[in-house]
Coordinates of N, CA, C and O in Angstrom, one line a residue:
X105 N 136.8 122.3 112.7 CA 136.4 122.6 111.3 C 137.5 123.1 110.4 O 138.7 123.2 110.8
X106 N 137.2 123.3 109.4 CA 138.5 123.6 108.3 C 137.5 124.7 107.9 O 136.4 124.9 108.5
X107 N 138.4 125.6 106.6 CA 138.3 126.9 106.2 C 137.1 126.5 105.3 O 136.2 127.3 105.0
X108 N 137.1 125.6 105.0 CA 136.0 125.8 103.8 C 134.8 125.5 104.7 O 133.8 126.2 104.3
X109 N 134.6 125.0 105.4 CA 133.4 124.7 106.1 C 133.2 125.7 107.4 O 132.4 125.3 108.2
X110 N 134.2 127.3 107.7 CA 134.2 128.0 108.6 C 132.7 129.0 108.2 O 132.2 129.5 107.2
X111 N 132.3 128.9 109.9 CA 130.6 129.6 109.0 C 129.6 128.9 108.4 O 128.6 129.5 108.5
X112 N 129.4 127.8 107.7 CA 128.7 127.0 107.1 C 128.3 126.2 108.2 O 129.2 125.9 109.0
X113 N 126.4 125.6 108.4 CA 125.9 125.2 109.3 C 125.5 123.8 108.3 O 125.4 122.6 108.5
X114 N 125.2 124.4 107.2 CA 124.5 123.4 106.3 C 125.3 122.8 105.1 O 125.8 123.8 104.6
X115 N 125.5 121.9 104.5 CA 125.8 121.7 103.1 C 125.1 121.0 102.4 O 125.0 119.8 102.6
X116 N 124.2 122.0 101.0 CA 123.7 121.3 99.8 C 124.2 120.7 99.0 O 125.0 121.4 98.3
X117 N 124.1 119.3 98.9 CA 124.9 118.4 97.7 C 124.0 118.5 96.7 O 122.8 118.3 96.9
X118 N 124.7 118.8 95.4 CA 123.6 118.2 94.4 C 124.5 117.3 92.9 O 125.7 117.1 92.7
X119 N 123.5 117.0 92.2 CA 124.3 116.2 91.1 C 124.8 117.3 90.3 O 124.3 118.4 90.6
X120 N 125.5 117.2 89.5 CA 125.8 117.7 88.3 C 124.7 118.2 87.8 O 124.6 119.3 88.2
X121 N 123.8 117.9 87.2 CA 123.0 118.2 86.1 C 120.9 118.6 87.2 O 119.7 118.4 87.0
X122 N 121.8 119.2 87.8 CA 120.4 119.7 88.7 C 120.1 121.1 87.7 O 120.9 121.6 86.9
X123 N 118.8 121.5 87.9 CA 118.0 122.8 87.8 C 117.5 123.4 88.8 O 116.6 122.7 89.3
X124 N 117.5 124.5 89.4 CA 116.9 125.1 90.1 C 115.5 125.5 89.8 O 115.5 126.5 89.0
X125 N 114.3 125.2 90.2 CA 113.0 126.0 89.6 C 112.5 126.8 90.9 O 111.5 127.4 90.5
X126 N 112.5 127.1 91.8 CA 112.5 128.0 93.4 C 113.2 128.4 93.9 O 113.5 127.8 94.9
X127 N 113.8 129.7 93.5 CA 115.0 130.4 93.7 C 114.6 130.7 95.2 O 115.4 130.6 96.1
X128 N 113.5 130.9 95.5 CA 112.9 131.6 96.8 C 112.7 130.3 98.2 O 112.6 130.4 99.4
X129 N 112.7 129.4 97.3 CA 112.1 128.0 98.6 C 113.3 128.2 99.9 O 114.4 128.7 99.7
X130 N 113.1 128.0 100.8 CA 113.5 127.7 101.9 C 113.7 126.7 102.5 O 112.8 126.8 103.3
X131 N 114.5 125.4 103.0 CA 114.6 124.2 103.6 C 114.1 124.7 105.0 O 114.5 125.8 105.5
X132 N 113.1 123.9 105.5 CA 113.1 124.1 107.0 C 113.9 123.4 108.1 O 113.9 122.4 108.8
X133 N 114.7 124.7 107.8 CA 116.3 124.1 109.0 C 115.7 123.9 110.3 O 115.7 122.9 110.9
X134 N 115.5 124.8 110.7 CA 114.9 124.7 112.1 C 114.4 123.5 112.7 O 114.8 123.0 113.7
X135 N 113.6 123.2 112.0 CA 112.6 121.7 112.2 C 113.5 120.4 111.8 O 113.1 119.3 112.2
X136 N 114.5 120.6 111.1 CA 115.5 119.7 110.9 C 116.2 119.9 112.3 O 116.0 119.1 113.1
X137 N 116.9 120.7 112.6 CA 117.7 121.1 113.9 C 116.9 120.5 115.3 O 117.4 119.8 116.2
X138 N 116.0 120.9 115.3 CA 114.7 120.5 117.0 C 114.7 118.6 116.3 O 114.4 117.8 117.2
X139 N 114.8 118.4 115.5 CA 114.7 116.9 115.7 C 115.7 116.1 115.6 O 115.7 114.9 116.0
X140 N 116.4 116.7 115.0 CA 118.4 116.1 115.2 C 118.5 115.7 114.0 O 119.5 115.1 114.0
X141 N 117.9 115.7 112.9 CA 118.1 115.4 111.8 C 119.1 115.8 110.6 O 118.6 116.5 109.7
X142 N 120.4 115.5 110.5 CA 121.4 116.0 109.5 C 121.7 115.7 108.4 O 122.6 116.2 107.8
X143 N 120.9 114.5 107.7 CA 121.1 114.4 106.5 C 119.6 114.5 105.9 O 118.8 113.8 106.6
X144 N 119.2 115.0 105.0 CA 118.0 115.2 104.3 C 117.8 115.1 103.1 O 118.5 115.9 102.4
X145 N 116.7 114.0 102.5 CA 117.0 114.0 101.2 C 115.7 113.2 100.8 O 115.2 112.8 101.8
X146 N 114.9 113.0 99.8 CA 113.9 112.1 99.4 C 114.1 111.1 98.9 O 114.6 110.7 97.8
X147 N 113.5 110.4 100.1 CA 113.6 109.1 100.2 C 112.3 108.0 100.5 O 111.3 108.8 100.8
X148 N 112.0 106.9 100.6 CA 111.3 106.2 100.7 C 111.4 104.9 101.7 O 112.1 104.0 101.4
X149 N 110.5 105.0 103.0 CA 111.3 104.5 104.5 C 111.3 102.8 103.8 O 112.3 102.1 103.6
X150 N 109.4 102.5 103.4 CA 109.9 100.9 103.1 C 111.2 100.5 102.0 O 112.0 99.6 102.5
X151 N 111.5 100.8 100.9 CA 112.0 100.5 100.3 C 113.1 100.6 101.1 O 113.6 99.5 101.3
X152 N 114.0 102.0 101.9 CA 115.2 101.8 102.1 C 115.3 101.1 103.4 O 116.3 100.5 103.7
X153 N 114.8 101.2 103.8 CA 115.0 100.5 105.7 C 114.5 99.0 105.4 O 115.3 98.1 105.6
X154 N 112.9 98.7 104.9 CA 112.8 97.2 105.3 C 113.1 96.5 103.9 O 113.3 95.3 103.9
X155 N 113.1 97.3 102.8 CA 113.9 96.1 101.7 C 115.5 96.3 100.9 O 115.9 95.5 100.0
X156 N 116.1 97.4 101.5 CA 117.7 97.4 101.2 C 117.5 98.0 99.3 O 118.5 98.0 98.6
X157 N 116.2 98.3 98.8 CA 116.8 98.8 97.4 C 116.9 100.4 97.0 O 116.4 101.4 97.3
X158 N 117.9 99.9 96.2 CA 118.8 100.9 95.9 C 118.1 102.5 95.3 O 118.7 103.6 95.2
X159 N 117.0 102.2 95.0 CA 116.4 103.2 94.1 C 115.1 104.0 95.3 O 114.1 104.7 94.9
X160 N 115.4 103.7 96.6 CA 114.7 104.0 98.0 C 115.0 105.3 98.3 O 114.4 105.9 99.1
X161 N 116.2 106.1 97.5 CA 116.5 107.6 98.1 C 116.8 107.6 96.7 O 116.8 106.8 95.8
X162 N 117.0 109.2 96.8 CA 117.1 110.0 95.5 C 118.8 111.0 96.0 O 118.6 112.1 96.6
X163 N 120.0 110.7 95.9 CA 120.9 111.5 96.5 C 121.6 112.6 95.5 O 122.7 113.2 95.7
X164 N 120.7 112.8 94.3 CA 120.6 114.1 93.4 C 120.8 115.2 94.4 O 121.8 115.8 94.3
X165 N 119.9 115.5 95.6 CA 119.6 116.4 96.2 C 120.2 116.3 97.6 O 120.3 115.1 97.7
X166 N 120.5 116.6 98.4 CA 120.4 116.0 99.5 C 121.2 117.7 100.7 O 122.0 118.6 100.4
X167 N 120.7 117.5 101.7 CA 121.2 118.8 102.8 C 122.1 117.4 103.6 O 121.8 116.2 103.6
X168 N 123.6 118.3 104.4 CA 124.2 117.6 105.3 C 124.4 118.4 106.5 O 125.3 119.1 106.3
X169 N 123.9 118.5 107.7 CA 124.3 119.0 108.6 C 126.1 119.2 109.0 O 126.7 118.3 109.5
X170 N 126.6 120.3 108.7 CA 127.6 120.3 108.9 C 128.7 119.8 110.6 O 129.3 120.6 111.2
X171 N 128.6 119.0 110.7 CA 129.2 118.3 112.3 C 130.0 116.6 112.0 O 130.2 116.0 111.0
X172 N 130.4 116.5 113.4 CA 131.2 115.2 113.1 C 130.1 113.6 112.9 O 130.8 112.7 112.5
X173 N 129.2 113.4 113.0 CA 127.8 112.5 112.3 C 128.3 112.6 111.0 O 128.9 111.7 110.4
X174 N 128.0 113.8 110.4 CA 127.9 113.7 108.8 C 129.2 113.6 108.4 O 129.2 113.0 107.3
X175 N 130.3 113.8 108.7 CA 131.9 113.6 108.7 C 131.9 112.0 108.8 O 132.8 111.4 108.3
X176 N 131.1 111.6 109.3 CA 131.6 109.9 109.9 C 130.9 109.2 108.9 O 131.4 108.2 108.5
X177 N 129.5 109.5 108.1 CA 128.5 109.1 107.1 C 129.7 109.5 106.2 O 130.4 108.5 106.0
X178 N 130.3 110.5 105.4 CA 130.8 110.4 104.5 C 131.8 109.3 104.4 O 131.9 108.5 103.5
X179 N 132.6 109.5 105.3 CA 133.7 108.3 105.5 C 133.5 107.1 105.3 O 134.3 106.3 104.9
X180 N 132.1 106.9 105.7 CA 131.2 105.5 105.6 C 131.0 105.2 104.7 O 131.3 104.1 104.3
X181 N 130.3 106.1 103.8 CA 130.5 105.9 102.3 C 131.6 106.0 101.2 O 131.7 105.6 100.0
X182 N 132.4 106.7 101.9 CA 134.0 106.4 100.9 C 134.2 105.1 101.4 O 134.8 104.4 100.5
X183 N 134.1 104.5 102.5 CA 134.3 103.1 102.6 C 133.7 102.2 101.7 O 134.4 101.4 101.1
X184 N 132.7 102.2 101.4 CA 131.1 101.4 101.0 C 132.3 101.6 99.4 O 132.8 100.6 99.0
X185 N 132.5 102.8 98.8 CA 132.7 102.8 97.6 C 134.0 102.1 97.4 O 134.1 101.3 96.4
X186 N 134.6 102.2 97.9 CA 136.3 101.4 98.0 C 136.3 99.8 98.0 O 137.0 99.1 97.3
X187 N 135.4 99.5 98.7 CA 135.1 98.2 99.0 C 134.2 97.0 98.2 O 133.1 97.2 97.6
X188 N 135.0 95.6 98.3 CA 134.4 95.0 97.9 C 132.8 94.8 97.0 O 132.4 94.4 95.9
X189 N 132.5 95.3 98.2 CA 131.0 95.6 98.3 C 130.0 96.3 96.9 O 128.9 96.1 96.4
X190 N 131.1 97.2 96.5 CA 130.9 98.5 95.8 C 129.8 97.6 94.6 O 128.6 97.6 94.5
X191 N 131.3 96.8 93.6 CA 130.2 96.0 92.2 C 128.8 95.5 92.3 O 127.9 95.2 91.5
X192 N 128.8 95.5 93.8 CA 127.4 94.8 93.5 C 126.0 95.6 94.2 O 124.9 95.3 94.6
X193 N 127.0 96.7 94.1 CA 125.6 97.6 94.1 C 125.1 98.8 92.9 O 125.8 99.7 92.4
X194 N 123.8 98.5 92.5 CA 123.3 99.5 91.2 C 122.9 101.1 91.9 O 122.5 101.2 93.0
X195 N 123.2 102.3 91.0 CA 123.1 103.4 91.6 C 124.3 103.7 92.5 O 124.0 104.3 93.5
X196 N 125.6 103.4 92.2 CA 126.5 103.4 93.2 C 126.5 104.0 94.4 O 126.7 103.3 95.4
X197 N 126.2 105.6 94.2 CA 125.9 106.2 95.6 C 124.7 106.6 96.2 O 124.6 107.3 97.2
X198 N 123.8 105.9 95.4 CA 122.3 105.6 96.0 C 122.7 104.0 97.0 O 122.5 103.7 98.2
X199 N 123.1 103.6 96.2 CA 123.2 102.0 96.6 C 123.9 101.7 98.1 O 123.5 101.1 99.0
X200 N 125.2 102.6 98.0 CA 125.8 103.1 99.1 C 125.6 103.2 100.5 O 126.0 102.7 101.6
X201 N 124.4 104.4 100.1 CA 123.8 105.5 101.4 C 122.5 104.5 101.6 O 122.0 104.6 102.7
X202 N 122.0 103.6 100.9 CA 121.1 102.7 101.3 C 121.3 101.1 102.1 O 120.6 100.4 102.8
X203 N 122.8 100.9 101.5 CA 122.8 99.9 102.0 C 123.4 100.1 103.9 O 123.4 99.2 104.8
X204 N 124.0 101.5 103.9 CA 124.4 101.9 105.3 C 122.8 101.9 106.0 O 122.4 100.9 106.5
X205 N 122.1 102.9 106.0 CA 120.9 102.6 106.0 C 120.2 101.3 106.3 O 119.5 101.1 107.3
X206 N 120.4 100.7 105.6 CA 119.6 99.5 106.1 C 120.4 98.2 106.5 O 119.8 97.2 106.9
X207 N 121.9 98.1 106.3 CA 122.5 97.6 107.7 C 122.8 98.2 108.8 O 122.7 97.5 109.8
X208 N 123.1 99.2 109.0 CA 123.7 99.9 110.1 C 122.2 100.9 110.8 O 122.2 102.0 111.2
X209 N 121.0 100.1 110.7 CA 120.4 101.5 111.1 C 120.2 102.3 112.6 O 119.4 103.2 112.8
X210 N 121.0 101.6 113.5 CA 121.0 102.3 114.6 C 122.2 103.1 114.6 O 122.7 103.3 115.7
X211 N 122.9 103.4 113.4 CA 123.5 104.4 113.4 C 123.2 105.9 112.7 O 123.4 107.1 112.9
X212 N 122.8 105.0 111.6 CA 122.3 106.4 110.1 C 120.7 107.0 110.2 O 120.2 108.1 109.7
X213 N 120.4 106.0 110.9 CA 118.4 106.6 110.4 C 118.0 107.3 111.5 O 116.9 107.8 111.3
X214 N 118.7 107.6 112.8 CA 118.2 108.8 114.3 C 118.1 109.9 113.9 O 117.5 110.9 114.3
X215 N 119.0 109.8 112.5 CA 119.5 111.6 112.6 C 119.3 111.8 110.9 O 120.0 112.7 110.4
X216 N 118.7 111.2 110.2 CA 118.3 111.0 108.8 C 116.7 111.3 108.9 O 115.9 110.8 109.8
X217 N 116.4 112.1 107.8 CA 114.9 112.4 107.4 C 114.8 112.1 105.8 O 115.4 112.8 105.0
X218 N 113.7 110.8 105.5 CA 113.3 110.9 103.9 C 112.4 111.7 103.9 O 111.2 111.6 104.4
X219 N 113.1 113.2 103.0 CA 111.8 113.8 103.0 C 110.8 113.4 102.2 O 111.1 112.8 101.2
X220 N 109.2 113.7 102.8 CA 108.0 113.8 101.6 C 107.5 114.9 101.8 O 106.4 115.1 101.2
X221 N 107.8 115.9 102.5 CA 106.7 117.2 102.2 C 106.6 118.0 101.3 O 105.7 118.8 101.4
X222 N 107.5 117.9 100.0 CA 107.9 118.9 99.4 C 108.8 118.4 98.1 O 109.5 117.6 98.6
X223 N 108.9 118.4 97.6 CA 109.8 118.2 96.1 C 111.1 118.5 96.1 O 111.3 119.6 96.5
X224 N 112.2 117.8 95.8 CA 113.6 117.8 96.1 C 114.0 117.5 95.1 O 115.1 118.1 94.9
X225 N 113.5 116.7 94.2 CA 114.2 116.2 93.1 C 113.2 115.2 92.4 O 112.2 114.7 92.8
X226 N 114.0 115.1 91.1 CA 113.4 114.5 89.7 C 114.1 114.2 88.7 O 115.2 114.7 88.5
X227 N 113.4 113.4 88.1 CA 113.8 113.0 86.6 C 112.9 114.2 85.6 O 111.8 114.6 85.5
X228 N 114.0 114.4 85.0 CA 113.2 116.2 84.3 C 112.4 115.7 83.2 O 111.8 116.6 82.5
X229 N 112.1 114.1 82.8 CA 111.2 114.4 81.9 C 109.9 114.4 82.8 O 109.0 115.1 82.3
X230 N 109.5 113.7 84.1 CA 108.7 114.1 84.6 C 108.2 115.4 85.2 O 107.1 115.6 85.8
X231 N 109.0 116.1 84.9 CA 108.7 117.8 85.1 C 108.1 118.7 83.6 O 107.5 119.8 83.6
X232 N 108.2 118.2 82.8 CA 107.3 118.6 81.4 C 106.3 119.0 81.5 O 105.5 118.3 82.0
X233 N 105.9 120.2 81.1 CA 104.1 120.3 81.1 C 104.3 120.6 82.5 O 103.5 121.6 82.4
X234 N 104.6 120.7 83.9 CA 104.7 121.1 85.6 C 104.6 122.9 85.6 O 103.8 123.5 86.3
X235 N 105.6 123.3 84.7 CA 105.8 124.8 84.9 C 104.6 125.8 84.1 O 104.1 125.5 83.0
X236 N 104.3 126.9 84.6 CA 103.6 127.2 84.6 C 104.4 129.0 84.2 O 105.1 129.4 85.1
X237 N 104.5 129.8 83.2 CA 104.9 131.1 83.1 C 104.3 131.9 83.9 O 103.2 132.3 84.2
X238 N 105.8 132.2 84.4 CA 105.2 133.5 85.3 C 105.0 132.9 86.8 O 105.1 133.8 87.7
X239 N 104.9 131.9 87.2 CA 104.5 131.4 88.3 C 105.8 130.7 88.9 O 106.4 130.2 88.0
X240 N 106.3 130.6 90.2 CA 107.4 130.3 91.4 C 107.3 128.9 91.0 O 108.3 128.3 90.7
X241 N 106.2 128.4 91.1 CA 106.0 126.9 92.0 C 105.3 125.7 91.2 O 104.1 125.8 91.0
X242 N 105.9 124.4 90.8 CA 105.0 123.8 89.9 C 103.6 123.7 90.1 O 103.1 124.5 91.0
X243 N 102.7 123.1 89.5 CA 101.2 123.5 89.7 C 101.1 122.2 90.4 O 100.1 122.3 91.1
X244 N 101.9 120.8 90.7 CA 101.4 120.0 91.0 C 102.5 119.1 91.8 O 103.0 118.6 90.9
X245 N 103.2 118.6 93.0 CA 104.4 118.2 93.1 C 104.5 116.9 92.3 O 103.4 116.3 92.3
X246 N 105.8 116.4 91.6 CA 106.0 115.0 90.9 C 106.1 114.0 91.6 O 105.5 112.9 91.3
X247 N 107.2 114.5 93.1 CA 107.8 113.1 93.9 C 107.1 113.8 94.9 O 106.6 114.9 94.7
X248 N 107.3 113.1 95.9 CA 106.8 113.3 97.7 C 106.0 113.2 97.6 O 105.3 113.2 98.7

């Protein structure tokens, strides 16, 4: 490990232009950990596994199990981005992590979870009218 990642089990990636609305929520690490699962993020199995498109995960959000798997997925995708490959994919780093995904998937998907239990991410105009004052939790989930 290196210093920055000394102590850290988990890493939240997010975009630039994220919001927090559950300061209190909790990822269920545990249940990620008992199933081997180190990358987590909302996603959509048919679109990304049996039809390769690019708009199949949402990588706004996403948890990385900190270990050498997720070390080798990033690498995979700095490759994907360097590469030929790159122009012709939309969503660059949606397009990316999908197209490893659904060529390589006896490498990426054993230890990958698209989440649906729960809300990870959005387009904020679909969150309009969701919040409720005074209240933690939207009244209704958007995605999942």
């Amino acid at each position: 490990g290196t210093a920055a990642g000394a102590g850290a089990d988990w890493l939240l990636w997010v975009d630039d232009d994220i919001l927090f609305s559950d300061m209190s929520f909790e990822f269920p690490l545990g249940e990620y950990e008992t199933a081997g699962q180190w990358l987590v993020l909302w996603g959509d199995e048919v679109m990304t596994y049996d039809q390769g498109d690019t708009e199949g995960v949402n990588t706004g959000t996403m948890l990385l199990r900190v270990n050498e798997w997720s070390r080798r997925l990033l690498s995979a995708l700095a490759s994907v981005a360097s590469s030929p490959l790159r122009p012709t994919l939309t969503n660059h780093d949606q397009g990316g992590l999908v197209h490893l995904l659904h060529s390589e998937p006896g490498t990426w998907r054993p230890h990958t979870r698209l989440e649906k239990g729960f809300t990870m991410n959005g387009h904020w105009p679909d969150y309009v009218g969701q919040f409720e004052l005074g209240q933690p939790r939207l009244r209704t989930p958007v995605w999942g």
